[in-house]
Tab-separated table of C-alpha atoms and ligand atoms in Angstrom:
chain	number	residue	atom	x	y	z
A	14	MET	CA	15.794	6.599	23.580
A	15	ILE	CA	19.334	7.084	24.853
A	16	ASN	CA	19.954	10.053	27.146
A	17	VAL	CA	23.051	12.109	26.423
A	18	PHE	CA	24.640	13.793	29.440
A	19	ASN	CA	26.776	16.909	29.746
A	20	PRO	CA	29.969	15.714	31.436
A	21	ALA	CA	30.448	19.159	33.008
A	22	ASP	CA	27.307	18.997	35.159
A	23	GLY	CA	25.463	15.741	34.506
A	24	SER	CA	22.441	17.457	32.912
A	25	VAL	CA	20.661	15.808	29.981
A	26	VAL	CA	21.637	17.540	26.722
A	27	GLY	CA	19.484	15.508	24.386
A	28	THR	CA	18.530	12.041	23.266
A	29	ALA	CA	19.438	9.650	20.482
A	30	PRO	CA	17.531	6.671	19.090
A	31	ASP	CA	17.948	3.280	20.704
A	32	ASN	CA	17.652	1.394	17.437
A	33	SER	CA	16.411	-2.194	17.470
A	34	VAL	CA	18.102	-4.983	15.566
A	35	ALA	CA	15.388	-4.799	12.908
A	36	GLU	CA	15.921	-1.050	12.492
A	37	VAL	CA	19.678	-1.489	12.138
A	38	GLN	CA	19.166	-4.258	9.586
A	39	ALA	CA	16.805	-2.016	7.616
A	40	ALA	CA	19.384	0.794	7.663
A	41	ILE	CA	22.116	-1.596	6.474
A	42	THR	CA	19.827	-2.676	3.641
A	43	ARG	CA	19.232	0.948	2.644
A	44	THR	CA	23.025	1.487	2.643
A	45	CYS	CA	23.512	-1.521	0.377
A	46	ASP	CA	20.628	-0.689	-1.942
A	47	ALA	CA	21.925	2.845	-2.450
A	48	PHE	CA	25.381	1.676	-3.510
A	49	PRO	CA	24.855	0.971	-7.228
A	50	GLY	CA	23.318	4.397	-7.872
A	51	TRP	CA	25.832	6.330	-5.783
A	52	SER	CA	28.879	4.533	-7.147
A	53	ARG	CA	27.808	5.285	-10.713
A	54	LYS	CA	27.311	8.981	-10.166
A	55	LEU	CA	29.892	11.180	-11.795
A	56	ALA	CA	32.729	11.950	-9.407
A	57	LYS	CA	31.969	15.618	-9.904
A	58	GLU	CA	28.362	15.134	-8.817
A	59	ARG	CA	29.499	13.433	-5.638
A	60	GLY	CA	32.063	16.147	-5.056
A	61	ASP	CA	29.462	18.873	-5.581
A	62	LEU	CA	27.174	17.335	-2.945
A	63	LEU	CA	30.039	17.122	-0.461
A	64	ARG	CA	30.927	20.735	-1.194
A	65	ARG	CA	27.343	21.881	-0.586
A	66	TRP	CA	27.294	19.956	2.685
A	67	PHE	CA	30.613	21.527	3.709
A	68	GLU	CA	29.235	25.013	3.076
A	69	LEU	CA	26.000	24.450	5.010
A	70	VAL	CA	27.836	23.112	8.050
A	71	ARG	CA	30.498	25.811	7.896
A	72	ALA	CA	27.811	28.494	8.005
A	73	ASP	CA	26.582	27.016	11.304
A	74	ARG	CA	29.920	26.007	12.800
A	75	LEU	CA	29.126	27.737	16.086
A	76	VAL	CA	25.879	25.791	16.480
A	77	PHE	CA	27.818	22.550	15.987
A	78	ALA	CA	30.620	23.664	18.307
A	79	GLU	CA	28.275	24.562	21.169
A	80	LEU	CA	26.517	21.219	20.913
A	81	LEU	CA	29.906	19.532	20.921
A	82	VAL	CA	30.905	21.345	24.116
A	83	ARG	CA	27.678	20.200	25.778
A	84	GLU	CA	27.945	16.546	24.891
A	85	ASN	CA	31.717	16.082	25.102
A	86	GLY	CA	32.980	18.645	27.636
A	87	LYS	CA	35.812	20.145	25.586
A	88	CYS	CA	36.000	23.926	25.612
A	89	LEU	CA	34.544	26.107	22.887
A	90	SER	CA	37.812	27.095	21.196
A	91	GLU	CA	38.731	23.432	20.938
A	92	ALA	CA	35.259	22.521	19.716
A	93	LEU	CA	35.504	25.145	16.989
A	94	GLY	CA	38.929	23.748	16.133
A	95	GLU	CA	37.421	20.288	15.845
A	96	ILE	CA	34.608	21.503	13.599
A	97	ASP	CA	37.119	23.187	11.295
A	98	TYR	CA	39.331	20.101	11.350
A	99	GLY	CA	36.358	17.887	10.408
A	100	LEU	CA	35.126	20.323	7.773
A	101	GLY	CA	38.605	20.206	6.273
A	102	PHE	CA	37.999	16.549	5.388
A	103	ILE	CA	34.671	17.229	3.720
A	104	GLU	CA	36.248	20.026	1.694
A	105	TRP	CA	39.330	17.969	0.849
A	106	TYR	CA	37.398	14.904	-0.306
A	107	ALA	CA	34.877	17.002	-2.230
A	108	GLU	CA	37.876	17.907	-4.362
A	109	GLU	CA	39.594	14.525	-4.201
A	110	ALA	CA	36.532	12.665	-5.554
A	111	LYS	CA	37.586	13.758	-9.044
A	112	ARG	CA	41.138	12.515	-8.619
A	113	VAL	CA	40.756	8.802	-8.001
A	114	TYR	CA	43.101	8.160	-10.890
A	115	GLY	CA	43.874	4.784	-12.334
A	116	ASP	CA	46.810	3.775	-14.478
A	117	THR	CA	47.889	2.329	-17.782
A	118	ILE	CA	50.778	-0.112	-17.831
A	119	PRO	CA	52.888	-0.959	-20.887
A	120	SER	CA	51.293	-4.082	-22.246
A	121	HIS	CA	52.936	-7.493	-21.905
A	122	ALA	CA	50.979	-8.784	-24.913
A	123	ALA	CA	50.836	-7.701	-28.536
A	124	ASN	CA	47.852	-5.648	-29.668
A	125	ALA	CA	46.647	-5.179	-26.140
A	126	GLN	CA	46.159	-2.473	-23.585
A	127	VAL	CA	46.579	-2.833	-19.825
A	128	ILE	CA	44.321	-0.573	-17.804
A	129	VAL	CA	44.094	-0.264	-14.041
A	130	VAL	CA	40.950	1.305	-12.587
A	131	LYS	CA	39.967	2.007	-9.018
A	132	GLU	CA	36.432	1.027	-8.164
A	133	PRO	CA	34.551	1.861	-4.957
A	134	ALA	CA	34.879	-0.999	-2.462
A	135	GLY	CA	31.116	-1.300	-1.867
A	136	PRO	CA	28.722	-0.448	0.953
A	137	THR	CA	30.753	0.359	4.081
A	138	ALA	CA	30.229	0.800	7.818
A	139	ALA	CA	31.994	2.815	10.491
A	140	ILE	CA	32.104	2.943	14.280
A	141	THR	CA	33.441	6.068	15.985
A	142	PRO	CA	34.402	7.132	19.519
A	143	TRP	CA	33.341	10.030	21.740
A	144	ASN	CA	36.547	12.073	21.915
A	145	PHE	CA	36.174	13.731	18.482
A	146	PRO	CA	32.488	13.121	17.798
A	147	PHE	CA	32.343	15.440	14.778
A	148	MET	CA	35.749	15.107	13.156
A	149	MET	CA	35.885	11.306	13.274
A	150	ILE	CA	32.614	11.026	11.423
A	151	ALA	CA	33.356	13.774	8.918
A	152	ARG	CA	36.686	12.144	8.083
A	153	LYS	CA	35.218	8.686	7.464
A	154	ILE	CA	32.039	9.627	5.637
A	155	ALA	CA	33.668	12.220	3.378
A	156	THR	CA	36.288	9.719	2.224
A	157	ALA	CA	33.764	6.939	1.658
A	158	LEU	CA	31.329	9.088	-0.285
A	159	ALA	CA	34.056	10.646	-2.420
A	160	ALA	CA	35.309	7.185	-3.397
A	161	GLY	CA	31.772	6.164	-4.426
A	162	CYS	CA	30.989	4.025	-1.387
A	163	THR	CA	27.875	4.354	0.753
A	164	MET	CA	28.271	4.263	4.532
A	165	ILE	CA	26.358	3.491	7.693
A	166	ILE	CA	27.829	4.938	10.887
A	167	LYS	CA	27.414	4.123	14.526
A	168	PRO	CA	28.676	7.076	16.553
A	169	SER	CA	29.465	6.692	20.229
A	170	GLU	CA	26.272	6.590	22.305
A	171	LEU	CA	27.989	9.038	24.680
A	172	THR	CA	28.205	11.751	22.008
A	173	PRO	CA	25.718	11.145	19.203
A	174	LEU	CA	24.202	14.638	18.990
A	175	THR	CA	26.680	16.396	16.698
A	176	ALA	CA	26.698	13.216	14.617
A	177	TYR	CA	22.935	13.295	14.037
A	178	LYS	CA	23.119	17.021	13.348
A	179	LEU	CA	25.733	16.334	10.706
A	180	LEU	CA	23.377	13.787	9.174
A	181	GLU	CA	20.556	16.345	9.195
A	182	TYR	CA	22.747	18.798	7.278
A	183	ALA	CA	23.797	16.065	4.843
A	184	ARG	CA	20.141	15.524	3.958
A	185	ARG	CA	19.678	19.266	3.525
A	186	ALA	CA	22.645	19.298	1.162
A	187	GLY	CA	20.984	16.569	-0.923
A	188	ILE	CA	22.921	13.518	0.258
A	189	PRO	CA	20.110	10.958	0.217
A	190	GLU	CA	18.937	8.216	2.529
A	191	GLY	CA	20.982	5.083	2.074
A	192	VAL	CA	24.078	6.889	0.941
A	193	PHE	CA	24.706	8.038	4.511
A	194	GLU	CA	22.888	6.200	7.325
A	195	MET	CA	23.275	6.454	11.072
A	196	VAL	CA	22.245	4.185	13.913
A	197	THR	CA	22.736	4.118	17.690
A	198	GLY	CA	21.778	1.563	20.304
A	199	ASN	CA	23.605	-1.420	21.738
A	200	PRO	CA	27.214	-1.118	20.450
A	201	LYS	CA	27.927	-4.836	20.642
A	202	ASP	CA	24.779	-5.802	18.729
A	203	ILE	CA	25.271	-3.130	16.092
A	204	GLY	CA	28.934	-4.074	15.673
A	205	GLN	CA	27.892	-7.693	15.244
A	206	LEU	CA	25.335	-6.749	12.586
A	207	PHE	CA	27.943	-4.714	10.691
A	208	VAL	CA	30.643	-7.383	10.701
A	209	SER	CA	28.353	-10.323	9.956
A	210	ASP	CA	26.578	-8.759	6.990
A	211	THR	CA	28.404	-10.004	3.913
A	212	ARG	CA	27.053	-7.122	1.815
A	213	ILE	CA	29.151	-4.641	3.821
A	214	ARG	CA	32.591	-4.723	2.181
A	215	LYS	CA	34.596	-2.517	4.489
A	216	ILE	CA	34.569	-1.330	8.088
A	217	SER	CA	36.383	1.695	9.443
A	218	PHE	CA	36.765	1.677	13.209
A	219	THR	CA	38.268	4.169	15.629
A	220	GLY	CA	38.359	3.185	19.279
A	221	SER	CA	40.108	0.899	21.709
A	222	THR	CA	42.571	-1.763	20.655
A	223	ALA	CA	40.527	-4.415	22.449
A	224	ILE	CA	37.346	-3.748	20.454
A	225	GLY	CA	39.354	-3.197	17.251
A	226	LYS	CA	40.848	-6.668	17.571
A	227	LEU	CA	37.424	-8.215	18.186
A	228	LEU	CA	36.027	-6.575	15.071
A	229	ALA	CA	39.078	-7.433	12.967
A	230	SER	CA	38.800	-11.107	13.920
A	231	ALA	CA	35.130	-11.123	13.026
A	232	CYS	CA	35.824	-9.368	9.722
A	233	GLY	CA	38.214	-12.189	8.891
A	234	ASN	CA	35.195	-14.431	8.308
A	235	ASP	CA	34.344	-12.845	5.009
A	236	LEU	CA	37.635	-10.976	4.492
A	237	LYS	CA	36.156	-7.516	4.837
A	238	LYS	CA	38.576	-4.670	4.359
A	239	MET	CA	39.259	-2.662	7.500
A	240	THR	CA	40.772	0.583	8.627
A	241	LEU	CA	41.645	0.561	12.320
A	242	GLU	CA	42.652	3.618	14.319
A	243	LEU	CA	43.247	2.229	17.780
A	244	GLY	CA	45.031	3.135	20.988
A	245	GLY	CA	48.339	4.893	21.383
A	246	ASN	CA	51.126	5.372	23.902
A	247	ALA	CA	52.858	8.341	22.327
A	248	PRO	CA	56.391	9.195	23.407
A	249	PHE	CA	57.230	12.900	23.519
A	250	ILE	CA	61.026	13.139	23.456
A	251	VAL	CA	62.898	16.321	24.306
A	252	PHE	CA	66.664	16.395	23.685
A	253	ASP	CA	68.834	18.922	25.476
A	254	ASP	CA	69.578	20.741	22.197
A	255	ALA	CA	65.865	21.424	21.600
A	256	SER	CA	64.299	24.841	21.592
A	257	PHE	CA	63.258	24.677	25.248
A	258	ASP	CA	60.288	27.043	25.224
A	259	ASP	CA	58.853	25.555	22.038
A	260	ALA	CA	59.054	22.077	23.536
A	261	VAL	CA	57.271	23.168	26.721
A	262	ALA	CA	54.550	24.954	24.767
A	263	GLY	CA	54.149	22.081	22.285
A	264	LEU	CA	53.810	19.566	25.079
A	265	VAL	CA	51.294	21.548	27.120
A	266	SER	CA	49.008	22.237	24.198
A	267	ALA	CA	49.201	18.668	22.858
A	268	LYS	CA	48.599	17.152	26.280
A	269	LEU	CA	45.719	19.311	27.483
A	270	ARG	CA	43.770	19.014	24.265
A	271	ASN	CA	40.421	17.433	25.145
A	272	SER	CA	41.734	17.024	28.718
A	273	GLY	CA	44.222	14.464	27.456
A	274	GLN	CA	41.502	12.191	26.051
A	275	VAL	CA	43.138	11.826	22.662
A	276	CYS	CA	44.816	8.794	21.096
A	277	ILE	CA	47.753	10.955	19.979
A	278	SER	CA	48.128	12.611	23.378
A	279	PRO	CA	51.749	12.596	24.641
A	280	ASN	CA	51.596	9.684	27.078
A	281	ARG	CA	55.267	9.318	28.034
A	282	VAL	CA	57.367	12.474	28.121
A	283	TYR	CA	61.094	11.668	27.899
A	284	VAL	CA	63.369	14.569	28.805
A	285	GLN	CA	67.155	14.455	28.548
A	286	ASP	CA	69.142	14.618	31.776
A	287	ALA	CA	70.691	18.076	31.454
A	288	ILE	CA	67.377	19.900	31.057
A	289	HIS	CA	65.098	17.510	32.913
A	290	ASP	CA	64.537	19.394	36.184
A	291	ARG	CA	64.178	22.779	34.528
A	292	PHE	CA	61.740	21.282	32.007
A	293	VAL	CA	59.543	19.686	34.668
A	294	ALA	CA	59.384	23.002	36.549
A	295	ALA	CA	58.535	24.963	33.392
A	296	VAL	CA	55.743	22.571	32.425
A	297	ALA	CA	54.270	22.700	35.927
A	298	GLN	CA	54.374	26.485	35.939
A	299	LYS	CA	52.629	26.750	32.587
A	300	VAL	CA	49.982	24.163	33.440
A	301	ALA	CA	49.252	25.735	36.833
A	302	ALA	CA	48.158	28.915	35.054
A	303	ILE	CA	45.397	27.131	33.106
A	304	ARG	CA	41.936	26.993	34.659
A	305	VAL	CA	39.722	23.950	34.988
A	306	ASP	CA	36.079	24.620	34.126
A	307	GLN	CA	33.081	23.832	31.940
A	308	GLY	CA	33.775	24.719	28.330
A	309	LEU	CA	31.166	27.233	27.190
A	310	GLN	CA	33.434	30.267	27.333
A	311	ASP	CA	36.058	31.951	25.200
A	312	GLU	CA	39.047	31.189	27.431
A	313	PHE	CA	40.916	27.921	26.953
A	314	VAL	CA	40.065	25.736	29.949
A	315	VAL	CA	40.645	22.126	30.876
A	316	GLY	CA	37.243	20.455	30.821
A	317	PRO	CA	35.805	17.396	32.565
A	318	LEU	CA	36.558	13.810	31.621
A	319	ILE	CA	33.883	11.986	29.677
A	320	ASN	CA	32.470	9.767	32.439
A	321	GLN	CA	33.090	8.133	35.802
A	322	LEU	CA	34.945	5.239	34.188
A	323	GLY	CA	37.369	7.733	32.675
A	324	ILE	CA	38.040	9.564	35.919
A	325	ASP	CA	38.410	6.331	37.902
A	326	LYS	CA	41.015	5.086	35.443
A	327	VAL	CA	43.062	8.292	35.659
A	328	ALA	CA	42.849	8.380	39.461
A	329	GLU	CA	43.956	4.750	39.673
A	330	LEU	CA	46.947	5.278	37.399
A	331	VAL	CA	48.096	8.346	39.320
A	332	ASP	CA	47.632	6.642	42.701
A	333	ASP	CA	49.529	3.604	41.485
A	334	ALA	CA	52.421	5.804	40.310
A	335	LYS	CA	52.436	7.663	43.642
A	336	HIS	CA	52.699	4.398	45.562
A	337	ALA	CA	55.501	3.273	43.291
A	338	GLY	CA	57.540	6.391	44.114
A	339	ALA	CA	56.444	9.055	41.622
A	340	LYS	CA	56.890	12.674	42.575
A	341	VAL	CA	53.676	14.696	42.258
A	342	VAL	CA	54.855	18.089	41.012
A	343	LEU	CA	51.355	19.423	40.360
A	344	GLY	CA	47.795	18.196	40.930
A	345	GLY	CA	47.485	14.481	41.526
A	346	LYS	CA	43.844	14.096	42.529
A	347	PRO	CA	40.251	14.716	41.439
A	348	HIS	CA	39.515	18.445	41.250
A	349	ALA	CA	37.794	20.228	44.137
A	350	LYS	CA	34.988	21.129	41.702
A	351	GLY	CA	33.916	17.493	41.994
A	352	GLY	CA	32.029	15.630	39.278
A	353	LEU	CA	34.205	14.532	36.387
A	354	PHE	CA	36.936	17.150	36.762
A	355	TYR	CA	40.495	15.995	37.460
A	356	GLU	CA	43.367	18.299	38.362
A	357	PRO	CA	45.929	18.841	35.602
A	358	THR	CA	48.771	16.774	36.981
A	359	VAL	CA	52.529	16.664	36.500
A	360	LEU	CA	54.332	13.497	37.626
A	361	ALA	CA	58.109	13.038	37.675
A	362	ASN	CA	60.562	10.378	38.888
A	363	LEU	CA	58.703	7.789	36.858
A	364	GLU	CA	59.946	4.399	35.715
A	365	ASP	CA	59.002	2.515	32.549
A	366	GLU	CA	57.743	-0.427	34.619
A	367	MET	CA	54.941	1.597	36.196
A	368	ARG	CA	51.405	1.105	34.923
A	369	VAL	CA	51.197	4.761	33.929
A	370	ALA	CA	53.970	4.123	31.389
A	371	GLN	CA	52.253	1.166	29.834
A	372	THR	CA	48.663	2.371	29.731
A	373	GLU	CA	46.967	4.997	27.616
A	374	ILE	CA	46.207	7.553	30.353
A	375	PHE	CA	43.376	9.492	28.641
A	376	GLY	CA	43.463	12.314	31.172
A	377	PRO	CA	45.298	15.594	31.892
A	378	VAL	CA	48.377	13.875	33.329
A	379	PHE	CA	51.930	14.755	32.268
A	380	ALA	CA	54.042	11.666	32.946
A	381	ILE	CA	57.703	12.732	32.723
A	382	TYR	CA	60.695	10.361	32.493
A	383	ARG	CA	64.418	11.089	32.457
A	384	PHE	CA	66.763	9.720	29.776
A	385	ARG	CA	70.494	9.936	29.072
A	386	ASN	CA	71.142	9.292	25.385
A	387	GLU	CA	69.564	8.780	21.984
A	388	GLU	CA	70.031	5.044	21.719
A	389	GLU	CA	68.441	4.529	25.132
A	390	VAL	CA	65.435	6.729	24.441
A	391	VAL	CA	64.714	5.072	21.085
A	392	ARG	CA	64.700	1.696	22.784
A	393	ARG	CA	62.413	2.893	25.560
A	394	ALA	CA	60.090	4.793	23.227
A	395	ASN	CA	59.643	1.694	21.049
A	396	ASN	CA	59.095	-0.584	24.010
A	397	THR	CA	55.312	-0.583	23.687
A	398	GLU	CA	52.745	-2.556	21.765
A	399	TYR	CA	51.473	0.702	20.267
A	400	GLY	CA	52.846	2.723	17.363
A	401	LEU	CA	50.612	5.641	16.512
A	402	VAL	CA	52.647	8.835	16.853
A	403	ALA	CA	55.904	10.053	18.363
A	404	TYR	CA	56.955	13.644	19.017
A	405	VAL	CA	60.639	14.582	18.995
A	406	TYR	CA	62.200	17.933	19.821
A	407	THR	CA	65.781	18.457	18.649
A	408	ARG	CA	67.631	21.022	16.563
A	409	ASP	CA	70.228	18.542	15.357
A	410	LEU	CA	69.396	17.640	11.761
A	411	GLY	CA	71.155	14.282	11.787
A	412	ARG	CA	69.425	13.294	14.983
A	413	ALA	CA	66.041	14.422	13.655
A	414	PHE	CA	66.570	12.225	10.620
A	415	ARG	CA	67.719	9.228	12.663
A	416	MET	CA	64.793	9.575	15.049
A	417	SER	CA	62.301	9.725	12.194
A	418	ARG	CA	63.744	6.432	10.903
A	419	ASN	CA	64.200	4.612	14.192
A	420	ILE	CA	60.899	5.304	15.895
A	421	GLU	CA	58.221	2.674	15.280
A	422	ALA	CA	55.117	4.735	14.593
A	423	GLY	CA	52.800	5.687	11.782
A	424	MET	CA	53.549	9.365	12.417
A	425	VAL	CA	56.678	11.150	13.674
A	426	ILE	CA	56.312	14.828	14.499
A	427	LEU	CA	59.530	16.823	14.823
A	428	ASN	CA	59.575	20.087	16.761
A	429	SER	CA	55.813	20.467	16.901
A	430	GLY	CA	52.962	19.259	19.089
A	431	SER	CA	50.433	19.405	16.310
A	432	VAL	CA	49.619	16.419	14.096
A	433	GLY	CA	46.404	16.424	12.192
A	434	THR	CA	44.880	18.063	9.163
A	435	ALA	CA	43.026	16.749	6.118
A	436	SER	CA	46.060	16.570	3.849
A	437	ILE	CA	48.188	14.100	5.838
A	438	PRO	CA	47.940	10.294	6.208
A	439	PHE	CA	46.821	9.675	9.787
A	440	GLY	CA	47.289	6.221	11.248
A	441	GLY	CA	49.449	3.821	13.162
A	442	VAL	CA	51.396	0.572	13.180
A	443	LYS	CA	51.562	-2.373	15.601
A	444	HIS	CA	48.544	-2.461	17.940
A	445	SER	CA	47.587	1.084	16.989
A	446	GLY	CA	45.974	-0.385	13.903
A	447	TYR	CA	46.377	-0.220	10.149
A	448	GLY	CA	45.187	1.829	7.234
A	449	ARG	CA	45.352	5.585	6.873
A	450	GLU	CA	42.800	8.377	6.976
A	451	GLY	CA	43.152	11.741	5.290
A	452	SER	CA	45.151	12.764	2.208
A	453	TYR	CA	45.048	10.759	-1.015
A	454	TYR	CA	46.179	7.701	0.944
A	455	GLY	CA	42.851	7.782	2.789
A	456	ILE	CA	40.791	7.248	-0.327
A	457	GLU	CA	42.860	4.200	-1.283
A	458	GLU	CA	41.232	2.438	1.675
A	459	TYR	CA	37.835	2.696	-0.014
A	460	VAL	CA	38.680	1.418	-3.485
A	461	GLU	CA	39.524	-1.880	-5.072
A	462	VAL	CA	42.090	-2.003	-7.836
A	463	LYS	CA	40.808	-3.675	-11.001
A	464	TYR	CA	43.179	-4.749	-13.776
A	465	VAL	CA	41.640	-4.834	-17.231
A	466	LEU	CA	43.437	-6.456	-20.121
A	467	MET	CA	42.013	-5.397	-23.477
A	468	ALA	CA	43.534	-7.836	-25.920
A	469	GLY	CA	42.792	-8.513	-29.552
A	470	LEU	CA	42.620	-4.817	-30.281
A	471	ASP	CA	43.688	-5.193	-33.916
A	472	LYS	CA	40.859	-7.564	-34.829
B	521	ADP	P1	36.699	4.101	23.992
B	521	ADP	O1	37.604	3.566	25.040
B	521	ADP	O2	37.254	5.173	23.158
B	521	ADP	O3	35.301	4.337	24.451
B	521	ADP	P2	35.637	1.809	22.605
B	521	ADP	O4	36.397	0.899	21.699
B	521	ADP	O5	34.982	1.226	23.788
B	521	ADP	O6	36.697	2.917	22.958
B	521	ADP	O7	34.532	2.617	21.803
B	521	ADP	C1	34.688	3.084	20.512
B	521	ADP	C2	33.451	2.805	19.726
B	521	ADP	O8	33.249	1.389	19.702
B	521	ADP	C3	32.175	3.398	20.337
B	521	ADP	O9	31.311	3.820	19.297
B	521	ADP	C4	31.583	2.219	21.072
B	521	ADP	O10	30.186	2.313	21.230
B	521	ADP	C5	31.930	1.093	20.134
B	521	ADP	N1	31.928	-0.246	20.733
B	521	ADP	C6	32.109	-0.584	22.029
B	521	ADP	N2	32.009	-1.917	22.195
B	521	ADP	C7	31.774	-2.450	20.965
B	521	ADP	C8	31.573	-3.784	20.456
B	521	ADP	N3	31.628	-4.852	21.234
B	521	ADP	N4	31.348	-3.926	19.131
B	521	ADP	C9	31.314	-2.857	18.317
B	521	ADP	N5	31.499	-1.583	18.735
B	521	ADP	C10	31.710	-1.377	20.046
């Protein structure tokens, strides 16, 4: 058994199975054996099962949210937000199952018909991280099942409890064994079993770039399809013509979400010269008013980081920046509460060469940089191996358009700090991965296009 700890106080919240290699292999076999039956079900039948599942979970969203707070540390309002976000995918793909349309193409041959159909890719596997333990799984499984694929998932061993609860509700809704399987144990061994099994035709992974690259290389052996949602180093760019208060509010809410442990978290905040000092002061003032605490309460609070590794990394990055000349405007050290709490921190006077600029911080640290003009900030924003999301605040229409074209990212968000919902294609470029999740683009990742030529029709 694997113990699951509450990051707010170190208590044990529950346990998850420590599956052996043989158990994982048996679960993979069930996933593969279930594929022919599931893929041949009517799309409406699959959609109906997803819909029933969505309704059962929605009725108990508070139960899920409280468990999520206990295993992950985020506060209750955020946990409820995550449950609704995840449920949005199950609802969306329950509907989308019926809309995996193919095509007909004007025939190149006489007396023939050209048909293009989309067929489910096969049995699939997924590996998910701890920062959105519910949403990540809901998003992957709902898409796979809607497309007609079966799926085996390995959630993060740090946060497997909401995942197993979701599985329990799937069974209650009538989604059978094999169609949706779950395992936990040794991540490396399970990953190896997923990638080396030639019956698994696709892997969807969300996590670090390092592990994503390992898995992608291994998947090259039998050319498995992949969707990779990896790390980010999001620029958050504020021009001096922006709506100032909106930009401050957008930044603070985007950054403090899940204590900054989010791949789309603003990692480098670029503020134009003329408003820079006022902006830094306004952010610090707003952040100082937010409490740090455990999450089981109605008020929005900044929760703990996930584990000691997480807090050590944040502390190291902040200390390194301090030594290199950063100005600590707010916070700057582990919180007096102790444990895994870190003070919400605002750093200014930063340079692009510092480690904090080049590393995904994954903590409640606002790293603020000064810039002079558009051309310069585009160059600096793109000067990273990552390309997941960029936020830009400006009221100049031409500039908004140019920025949306010139930024290298899978997602560009103008005048808002909010990115995700079920209806948009989420994903990155460069070392942030490839493939998209959500929207009708998401389902394309789980199908293979088959061209059928029906010739000799007049015989
Ligand atoms: P994070 O920094 O978000 O924890 P990881 O990439 O380490 O990112 O973890 C994301 C997911 O990948 C988790 O479910 C974790 O257990 C899993 N994982 C970690 N190492 C491996 C590995 N070698 N092979 C397969 N999965 C792994």
